[in-house]
């Protein structure tokens, strides 16, 4: 990932599966553990960079899009030094297929 200033990798590994109900989506999700690896543009001596690169408390829930081989994140939780950060999709809608 390049955000215009920094470059980092996010690697995912399978943690399990469950069924969820969210606004606009109900069904199975794959739960993945995520790891953050800073690549460039970071201060290597920064406590926050070091904390996040060692953080093993990052999880992503991925929901499959029907009739595709694509998954989308509907929930992310990240343990931080200040507490847990939760990011939830506020809406999940699918548009019409176009040619």
mmCIF file of N, CA and C in Angstrom:
data_model
loop_
_atom_site.group_PDB
_atom_site.id
_atom_site.type_symbol
_atom_site.label_atom_id
_atom_site.label_comp_id
_atom_site.label_asym_id
_atom_site.label_seq_id
_atom_site.Cartn_x
_atom_site.Cartn_y
_atom_site.Cartn_z
ATOM 1 N N UNK A 1 0.853 -1.166 0.000
ATOM 2 C CA UNK A 1 0.000 0.000 0.000
ATOM 3 C C UNK A 1 0.899 1.228 0.000
ATOM 4 N N UNK A 2 0.558 2.218 -0.828
ATOM 5 C CA UNK A 2 1.242 3.511 -0.820
ATOM 6 C C UNK A 2 0.185 4.579 -0.589
ATOM 7 N N UNK A 3 0.313 5.345 0.481
ATOM 8 C CA UNK A 3 -0.690 6.361 0.819
ATOM 9 C C UNK A 3 -0.286 7.770 0.397
ATOM 10 N N UNK A 4 0.722 7.876 -0.451
ATOM 11 C CA UNK A 4 1.206 9.178 -0.889
ATOM 12 C C UNK A 4 2.425 9.628 -0.116
ATOM 13 N N UNK A 5 2.650 9.045 1.041
ATOM 14 C CA UNK A 5 3.811 9.388 1.863
ATOM 15 C C UNK A 5 4.576 8.139 2.278
ATOM 16 N N UNK A 6 3.849 7.137 2.742
ATOM 17 C CA UNK A 6 4.497 5.926 3.241
ATOM 18 C C UNK A 6 4.113 4.714 2.398
ATOM 19 N N UNK A 7 4.959 3.711 2.459
ATOM 20 C CA UNK A 7 4.720 2.437 1.778
ATOM 21 C C UNK A 7 4.748 1.358 2.838
ATOM 22 N N UNK A 8 3.718 0.485 2.838
ATOM 23 C CA UNK A 8 3.656 -0.595 3.808
ATOM 24 C C UNK A 8 2.911 -1.776 3.209
ATOM 25 N N UNK A 9 3.146 -2.943 3.762
ATOM 26 C CA UNK A 9 2.433 -4.152 3.364
ATOM 27 C C UNK A 9 1.455 -4.535 4.469
ATOM 28 N N UNK A 10 0.334 -5.104 4.064
ATOM 29 C CA UNK A 10 -0.621 -5.716 4.985
ATOM 30 C C UNK A 10 -0.752 -7.169 4.547
ATOM 31 N N UNK A 11 -0.341 -8.084 5.398
ATOM 32 C CA UNK A 11 -0.471 -9.503 5.070
ATOM 33 C C UNK A 11 -1.613 -10.091 5.894
ATOM 34 N N UNK A 12 -2.376 -10.967 5.265
ATOM 35 C CA UNK A 12 -3.528 -11.588 5.905
ATOM 36 C C UNK A 12 -3.306 -13.083 6.050
ATOM 37 N N UNK A 13 -3.772 -13.640 7.161
ATOM 38 C CA UNK A 13 -3.752 -15.089 7.341
ATOM 39 C C UNK A 13 -5.100 -15.519 7.919
ATOM 40 N N UNK A 14 -5.556 -16.661 7.468
ATOM 41 C CA UNK A 14 -6.874 -17.181 7.846
ATOM 42 C C UNK A 14 -6.940 -17.451 9.345
ATOM 43 N N UNK A 15 -8.003 -16.942 9.989
ATOM 44 C CA UNK A 15 -8.232 -17.197 11.416
ATOM 45 C C UNK A 15 -9.492 -18.015 11.665
ATOM 46 N N UNK A 16 -10.437 -17.978 10.718
ATOM 47 C CA UNK A 16 -11.675 -18.714 10.910
ATOM 48 C C UNK A 16 -12.785 -18.158 10.041
ATOM 49 N N UNK A 17 -13.985 -18.671 10.269
ATOM 50 C CA UNK A 17 -15.163 -18.223 9.522
ATOM 51 C C UNK A 17 -16.323 -18.121 10.492
ATOM 52 N N UNK A 18 -17.250 -17.238 10.185
ATOM 53 C CA UNK A 18 -18.462 -17.114 10.990
ATOM 54 C C UNK A 18 -19.567 -16.477 10.168
ATOM 55 N N UNK A 19 -20.771 -16.540 10.678
ATOM 56 C CA UNK A 19 -21.909 -15.873 10.048
ATOM 57 C C UNK A 19 -22.183 -14.585 10.801
ATOM 58 N N UNK A 20 -22.469 -13.516 10.058
ATOM 59 C CA UNK A 20 -22.716 -12.213 10.669
ATOM 60 C C UNK A 20 -23.966 -11.579 10.079
ATOM 61 N N UNK A 21 -24.485 -10.605 10.787
ATOM 62 C CA UNK A 21 -25.556 -9.757 10.276
ATOM 63 C C UNK A 21 -25.079 -8.325 10.403
ATOM 64 N N UNK A 22 -25.007 -7.632 9.275
ATOM 65 C CA UNK A 22 -24.595 -6.232 9.241
ATOM 66 C C UNK A 22 -25.586 -5.487 8.372
ATOM 67 N N UNK A 23 -25.552 -4.193 8.440
ATOM 68 C CA UNK A 23 -26.475 -3.390 7.626
ATOM 69 C C UNK A 23 -26.245 -3.691 6.148
ATOM 70 N N UNK A 24 -27.245 -4.276 5.504
ATOM 71 C CA UNK A 24 -27.150 -4.589 4.088
ATOM 72 C C UNK A 24 -26.479 -5.914 3.776
ATOM 73 N N UNK A 25 -26.026 -6.638 4.800
ATOM 74 C CA UNK A 25 -25.378 -7.926 4.543
ATOM 75 C C UNK A 25 -25.636 -8.872 5.708
ATOM 76 N N UNK A 26 -26.009 -10.079 5.376
ATOM 77 C CA UNK A 26 -26.111 -11.156 6.354
ATOM 78 C C UNK A 26 -25.577 -12.400 5.673
ATOM 79 N N UNK A 27 -24.638 -13.053 6.320
ATOM 80 C CA UNK A 27 -24.083 -14.261 5.731
ATOM 81 C C UNK A 27 -22.696 -14.560 6.247
ATOM 82 N N UNK A 28 -21.985 -15.408 5.523
ATOM 83 C CA UNK A 28 -20.673 -15.846 5.984
ATOM 84 C C UNK A 28 -19.598 -14.781 5.764
ATOM 85 N N UNK A 29 -18.630 -14.770 6.661
ATOM 86 C CA UNK A 29 -17.424 -13.960 6.482
ATOM 87 C C UNK A 29 -16.222 -14.825 6.820
ATOM 88 N N UNK A 30 -15.111 -14.478 6.220
ATOM 89 C CA UNK A 30 -13.831 -15.073 6.576
ATOM 90 C C UNK A 30 -13.143 -14.089 7.507
ATOM 91 N N UNK A 31 -12.647 -14.576 8.620
ATOM 92 C CA UNK A 31 -11.925 -13.730 9.565
ATOM 93 C C UNK A 31 -10.435 -13.964 9.350
ATOM 94 N N UNK A 32 -9.703 -12.874 9.144
ATOM 95 C CA UNK A 32 -8.262 -12.959 8.921
ATOM 96 C C UNK A 32 -7.511 -12.139 9.960
ATOM 97 N N UNK A 33 -6.383 -12.658 10.395
ATOM 98 C CA UNK A 33 -5.444 -11.865 11.182
ATOM 99 C C UNK A 33 -4.626 -11.060 10.188
ATOM 100 N N UNK A 34 -4.335 -9.825 10.529
ATOM 101 C CA UNK A 34 -3.568 -8.957 9.632
ATOM 102 C C UNK A 34 -2.282 -8.536 10.324
ATOM 103 N N UNK A 35 -1.234 -8.398 9.529
ATOM 104 C CA UNK A 35 0.051 -7.897 10.034
ATOM 105 C C UNK A 35 0.480 -6.716 9.186
ATOM 106 N N UNK A 36 0.988 -5.697 9.847
ATOM 107 C CA UNK A 36 1.449 -4.458 9.225
ATOM 108 C C UNK A 36 2.968 -4.494 9.145
ATOM 109 N N UNK A 37 3.502 -4.278 7.937
ATOM 110 C CA UNK A 37 4.953 -4.251 7.742
ATOM 111 C C UNK A 37 5.341 -2.939 7.070
ATOM 112 N N UNK A 38 6.015 -2.038 7.794
ATOM 113 C CA UNK A 38 6.449 -0.778 7.181
ATOM 114 C C UNK A 38 7.559 -1.040 6.174
ATOM 115 N N UNK A 39 7.491 -0.371 5.020
ATOM 116 C CA UNK A 39 8.484 -0.561 3.964
ATOM 117 C C UNK A 39 9.330 0.694 3.775
ATOM 118 N N UNK A 40 8.693 1.845 3.561
ATOM 119 C CA UNK A 40 9.437 3.084 3.305
ATOM 120 C C UNK A 40 8.618 4.282 3.772
ATOM 121 N N UNK A 41 9.322 5.375 4.063
ATOM 122 C CA UNK A 41 8.659 6.605 4.467
ATOM 123 C C UNK A 41 8.309 6.658 5.942
ATOM 124 N N UNK A 42 8.748 5.679 6.707
ATOM 125 C CA UNK A 42 8.480 5.614 8.144
ATOM 126 C C UNK A 42 9.746 5.987 8.906
ATOM 127 N N UNK A 43 9.564 6.443 10.114
ATOM 128 C CA UNK A 43 10.709 6.664 10.998
ATOM 129 C C UNK A 43 10.969 5.350 11.734
ATOM 130 N N UNK A 44 12.080 4.701 11.441
ATOM 131 C CA UNK A 44 12.319 3.379 12.035
ATOM 132 C C UNK A 44 12.440 3.404 13.557
ATOM 133 N N UNK A 45 12.800 4.554 14.129
ATOM 134 C CA UNK A 45 12.936 4.641 15.581
ATOM 135 C C UNK A 45 11.641 5.095 16.266
ATOM 136 N N UNK A 46 10.564 5.239 15.489
ATOM 137 C CA UNK A 46 9.281 5.682 16.032
ATOM 138 C C UNK A 46 8.633 4.577 16.860
ATOM 139 N N UNK A 47 8.171 4.930 18.049
ATOM 140 C CA UNK A 47 7.503 3.952 18.914
ATOM 141 C C UNK A 47 6.216 3.440 18.268
ATOM 142 N N UNK A 48 5.473 4.315 17.580
ATOM 143 C CA UNK A 48 4.216 3.872 16.964
ATOM 144 C C UNK A 48 4.466 2.944 15.781
ATOM 145 N N UNK A 49 5.499 3.215 14.993
ATOM 146 C CA UNK A 49 5.846 2.316 13.887
ATOM 147 C C UNK A 49 6.242 0.951 14.430
ATOM 148 N N UNK A 50 7.063 0.941 15.463
ATOM 149 C CA UNK A 50 7.502 -0.315 16.080
ATOM 150 C C UNK A 50 6.298 -1.058 16.680
ATOM 151 N N UNK A 51 5.415 -0.320 17.377
ATOM 152 C CA UNK A 51 4.241 -0.940 17.998
ATOM 153 C C UNK A 51 3.360 -1.617 16.949
ATOM 154 N N UNK A 52 3.047 -0.891 15.877
ATOM 155 C CA UNK A 52 2.159 -1.446 14.855
ATOM 156 C C UNK A 52 2.805 -2.615 14.111
ATOM 157 N N UNK A 53 4.107 -2.565 13.882
ATOM 158 C CA UNK A 53 4.761 -3.674 13.176
ATOM 159 C C UNK A 53 4.822 -4.934 14.039
ATOM 160 N N UNK A 54 4.739 -4.768 15.358
ATOM 161 C CA UNK A 54 4.737 -5.915 16.272
ATOM 162 C C UNK A 54 3.320 -6.313 16.697
ATOM 163 N N UNK A 55 2.328 -5.522 16.311
ATOM 164 C CA UNK A 55 0.946 -5.724 16.739
ATOM 165 C C UNK A 55 0.363 -7.010 16.147
ATOM 166 N N UNK A 56 -0.089 -7.900 17.024
ATOM 167 C CA UNK A 56 -0.732 -9.132 16.579
ATOM 168 C C UNK A 56 -2.229 -9.120 16.881
ATOM 169 N N UNK A 57 -2.756 -7.915 17.123
ATOM 170 C CA UNK A 57 -4.167 -7.762 17.457
ATOM 171 C C UNK A 57 -4.886 -6.934 16.387
ATOM 172 N N UNK A 58 -4.766 -7.379 15.119
ATOM 173 C CA UNK A 58 -5.442 -6.738 13.994
ATOM 174 C C UNK A 58 -6.230 -7.833 13.271
ATOM 175 N N UNK A 59 -7.533 -7.599 13.089
ATOM 176 C CA UNK A 59 -8.385 -8.598 12.440
ATOM 177 C C UNK A 59 -9.296 -7.944 11.416
ATOM 178 N N UNK A 60 -9.550 -8.673 10.337
ATOM 179 C CA UNK A 60 -10.393 -8.189 9.248
ATOM 180 C C UNK A 60 -11.438 -9.254 8.942
ATOM 181 N N UNK A 61 -12.688 -8.822 8.785
ATOM 182 C CA UNK A 61 -13.759 -9.719 8.347
ATOM 183 C C UNK A 61 -14.016 -9.430 6.880
ATOM 184 N N UNK A 62 -13.956 -10.468 6.058
ATOM 185 C CA UNK A 62 -14.139 -10.320 4.615
ATOM 186 C C UNK A 62 -15.403 -11.048 4.169
ATOM 187 N N UNK A 63 -16.271 -10.315 3.469
ATOM 188 C CA UNK A 63 -17.526 -10.884 2.965
ATOM 189 C C UNK A 63 -17.402 -11.122 1.468
ATOM 190 N N UNK A 64 -17.860 -12.281 0.983
ATOM 191 C CA UNK A 64 -17.787 -12.564 -0.452
ATOM 192 C C UNK A 64 -18.862 -11.802 -1.227
ATOM 193 N N UNK A 65 -18.498 -11.309 -2.394
ATOM 194 C CA UNK A 65 -19.485 -10.724 -3.300
ATOM 195 C C UNK A 65 -20.100 -11.859 -4.107
ATOM 196 N N UNK A 66 -21.422 -11.880 -4.238
ATOM 197 C CA UNK A 66 -22.074 -12.972 -4.967
ATOM 198 C C UNK A 66 -21.598 -13.058 -6.418
ATOM 199 N N UNK A 67 -21.450 -14.281 -6.890
ATOM 200 C CA UNK A 67 -21.094 -14.562 -8.286
ATOM 201 C C UNK A 67 -19.763 -13.950 -8.719
ATOM 202 N N UNK A 68 -18.861 -13.749 -7.785
ATOM 203 C CA UNK A 68 -17.524 -13.227 -8.104
ATOM 204 C C UNK A 68 -16.504 -13.991 -7.276
ATOM 205 N N UNK A 69 -15.261 -13.712 -7.527
ATOM 206 C CA UNK A 69 -14.177 -14.247 -6.695
ATOM 207 C C UNK A 69 -13.546 -13.093 -5.933
ATOM 208 N N UNK A 70 -14.399 -12.221 -5.403
ATOM 209 C CA UNK A 70 -13.950 -11.015 -4.716
ATOM 210 C C UNK A 70 -14.542 -10.993 -3.311
ATOM 211 N N UNK A 71 -13.741 -10.565 -2.340
ATOM 212 C CA UNK A 71 -14.226 -10.343 -0.981
ATOM 213 C C UNK A 71 -14.000 -8.876 -0.630
ATOM 214 N N UNK A 72 -14.854 -8.352 0.246
ATOM 215 C CA UNK A 72 -14.726 -6.960 0.681
ATOM 216 C C UNK A 72 -14.697 -6.915 2.208
ATOM 217 N N UNK A 73 -13.913 -5.995 2.765
ATOM 218 C CA UNK A 73 -13.877 -5.886 4.230
ATOM 219 C C UNK A 73 -15.155 -5.234 4.754
ATOM 220 N N UNK A 74 -15.790 -5.880 5.734
ATOM 221 C CA UNK A 74 -16.961 -5.260 6.352
ATOM 222 C C UNK A 74 -16.692 -4.892 7.810
ATOM 223 N N UNK A 75 -15.610 -5.406 8.382
ATOM 224 C CA UNK A 75 -15.245 -5.063 9.763
ATOM 225 C C UNK A 75 -13.732 -5.197 9.920
ATOM 226 N N UNK A 76 -13.147 -4.230 10.607
ATOM 227 C CA UNK A 76 -11.718 -4.276 10.939
ATOM 228 C C UNK A 76 -11.594 -3.883 12.400
ATOM 229 N N UNK A 77 -10.837 -4.644 13.177
ATOM 230 C CA UNK A 77 -10.529 -4.186 14.530
ATOM 231 C C UNK A 77 -9.023 -4.221 14.736
ATOM 232 N N UNK A 78 -8.548 -3.168 15.388
ATOM 233 C CA UNK A 78 -7.114 -2.975 15.597
ATOM 234 C C UNK A 78 -6.887 -2.636 17.061
ATOM 235 N N UNK A 79 -6.118 -3.462 17.738
ATOM 236 C CA UNK A 79 -5.716 -3.136 19.099
ATOM 237 C C UNK A 79 -4.619 -2.084 19.041
ATOM 238 N N UNK A 80 -4.800 -0.988 19.756
ATOM 239 C CA UNK A 80 -3.798 0.077 19.788
ATOM 240 C C UNK A 80 -3.384 0.328 21.231
ATOM 241 N N UNK A 81 -2.350 1.126 21.413
ATOM 242 C CA UNK A 81 -1.901 1.477 22.757
ATOM 243 C C UNK A 81 -2.970 2.280 23.493
ATOM 244 N N UNK A 82 -3.845 2.963 22.758
ATOM 245 C CA UNK A 82 -4.891 3.793 23.361
ATOM 246 C C UNK A 82 -6.201 3.038 23.566
ATOM 247 N N UNK A 83 -6.319 1.839 23.032
ATOM 248 C CA UNK A 83 -7.562 1.075 23.116
ATOM 249 C C UNK A 83 -7.851 0.411 21.791
ATOM 250 N N UNK A 84 -9.015 -0.196 21.682
ATOM 251 C CA UNK A 84 -9.362 -0.900 20.450
ATOM 252 C C UNK A 84 -10.063 0.028 19.468
ATOM 253 N N UNK A 85 -9.609 -0.014 18.223
ATOM 254 C CA UNK A 85 -10.226 0.738 17.134
ATOM 255 C C UNK A 85 -11.054 -0.243 16.319
ATOM 256 N N UNK A 86 -12.343 0.053 16.142
ATOM 257 C CA UNK A 86 -13.220 -0.790 15.327
ATOM 258 C C UNK A 86 -13.731 0.032 14.157
ATOM 259 N N UNK A 87 -13.621 -0.538 12.966
ATOM 260 C CA UNK A 87 -14.107 0.100 11.747
ATOM 261 C C UNK A 87 -15.138 -0.837 11.138
ATOM 262 N N UNK A 88 -16.361 -0.342 10.965
ATOM 263 C CA UNK A 88 -17.433 -1.154 10.403
ATOM 264 C C UNK A 88 -17.993 -0.490 9.158
ATOM 265 N N UNK A 89 -18.278 -1.309 8.153
ATOM 266 C CA UNK A 89 -18.970 -0.796 6.973
ATOM 267 C C UNK A 89 -20.340 -0.307 7.429
ATOM 268 N N UNK A 90 -20.704 0.904 7.056
ATOM 269 C CA UNK A 90 -21.997 1.439 7.483
ATOM 270 C C UNK A 90 -23.118 1.017 6.538
ATOM 271 N N UNK A 91 -22.746 0.574 5.355
ATOM 272 C CA UNK A 91 -23.739 0.124 4.389
ATOM 273 C C UNK A 91 -23.062 -0.831 3.421
ATOM 274 N N UNK A 92 -23.815 -1.797 2.947
ATOM 275 C CA UNK A 92 -23.284 -2.782 2.015
ATOM 276 C C UNK A 92 -24.306 -2.938 0.909
ATOM 277 N N UNK A 93 -24.036 -2.383 -0.265
ATOM 278 C CA UNK A 93 -24.964 -2.494 -1.388
ATOM 279 C C UNK A 93 -24.215 -2.951 -2.627
ATOM 280 N N UNK A 94 -24.915 -3.640 -3.493
ATOM 281 C CA UNK A 94 -24.354 -4.086 -4.761
ATOM 282 C C UNK A 94 -25.107 -3.410 -5.894
ATOM 283 N N UNK A 95 -24.372 -2.883 -6.846
ATOM 284 C CA UNK A 95 -25.001 -2.263 -8.007
ATOM 285 C C UNK A 95 -25.278 -3.293 -9.088
ATOM 286 N N UNK A 96 -25.908 -2.850 -10.157
ATOM 287 C CA UNK A 96 -26.189 -3.720 -11.297
ATOM 288 C C UNK A 96 -24.903 -4.010 -12.055
ATOM 289 N N UNK A 97 -24.827 -5.198 -12.604
ATOM 290 C CA UNK A 97 -23.710 -5.569 -13.460
ATOM 291 C C UNK A 97 -23.766 -4.759 -14.746
ATOM 292 N N UNK A 98 -22.639 -4.202 -15.153
ATOM 293 C CA UNK A 98 -22.585 -3.487 -16.432
ATOM 294 C C UNK A 98 -21.633 -4.215 -17.357
ATOM 295 N N UNK A 99 -21.828 -3.999 -18.652
ATOM 296 C CA UNK A 99 -20.962 -4.685 -19.618
ATOM 297 C C UNK A 99 -19.819 -3.838 -20.008
#
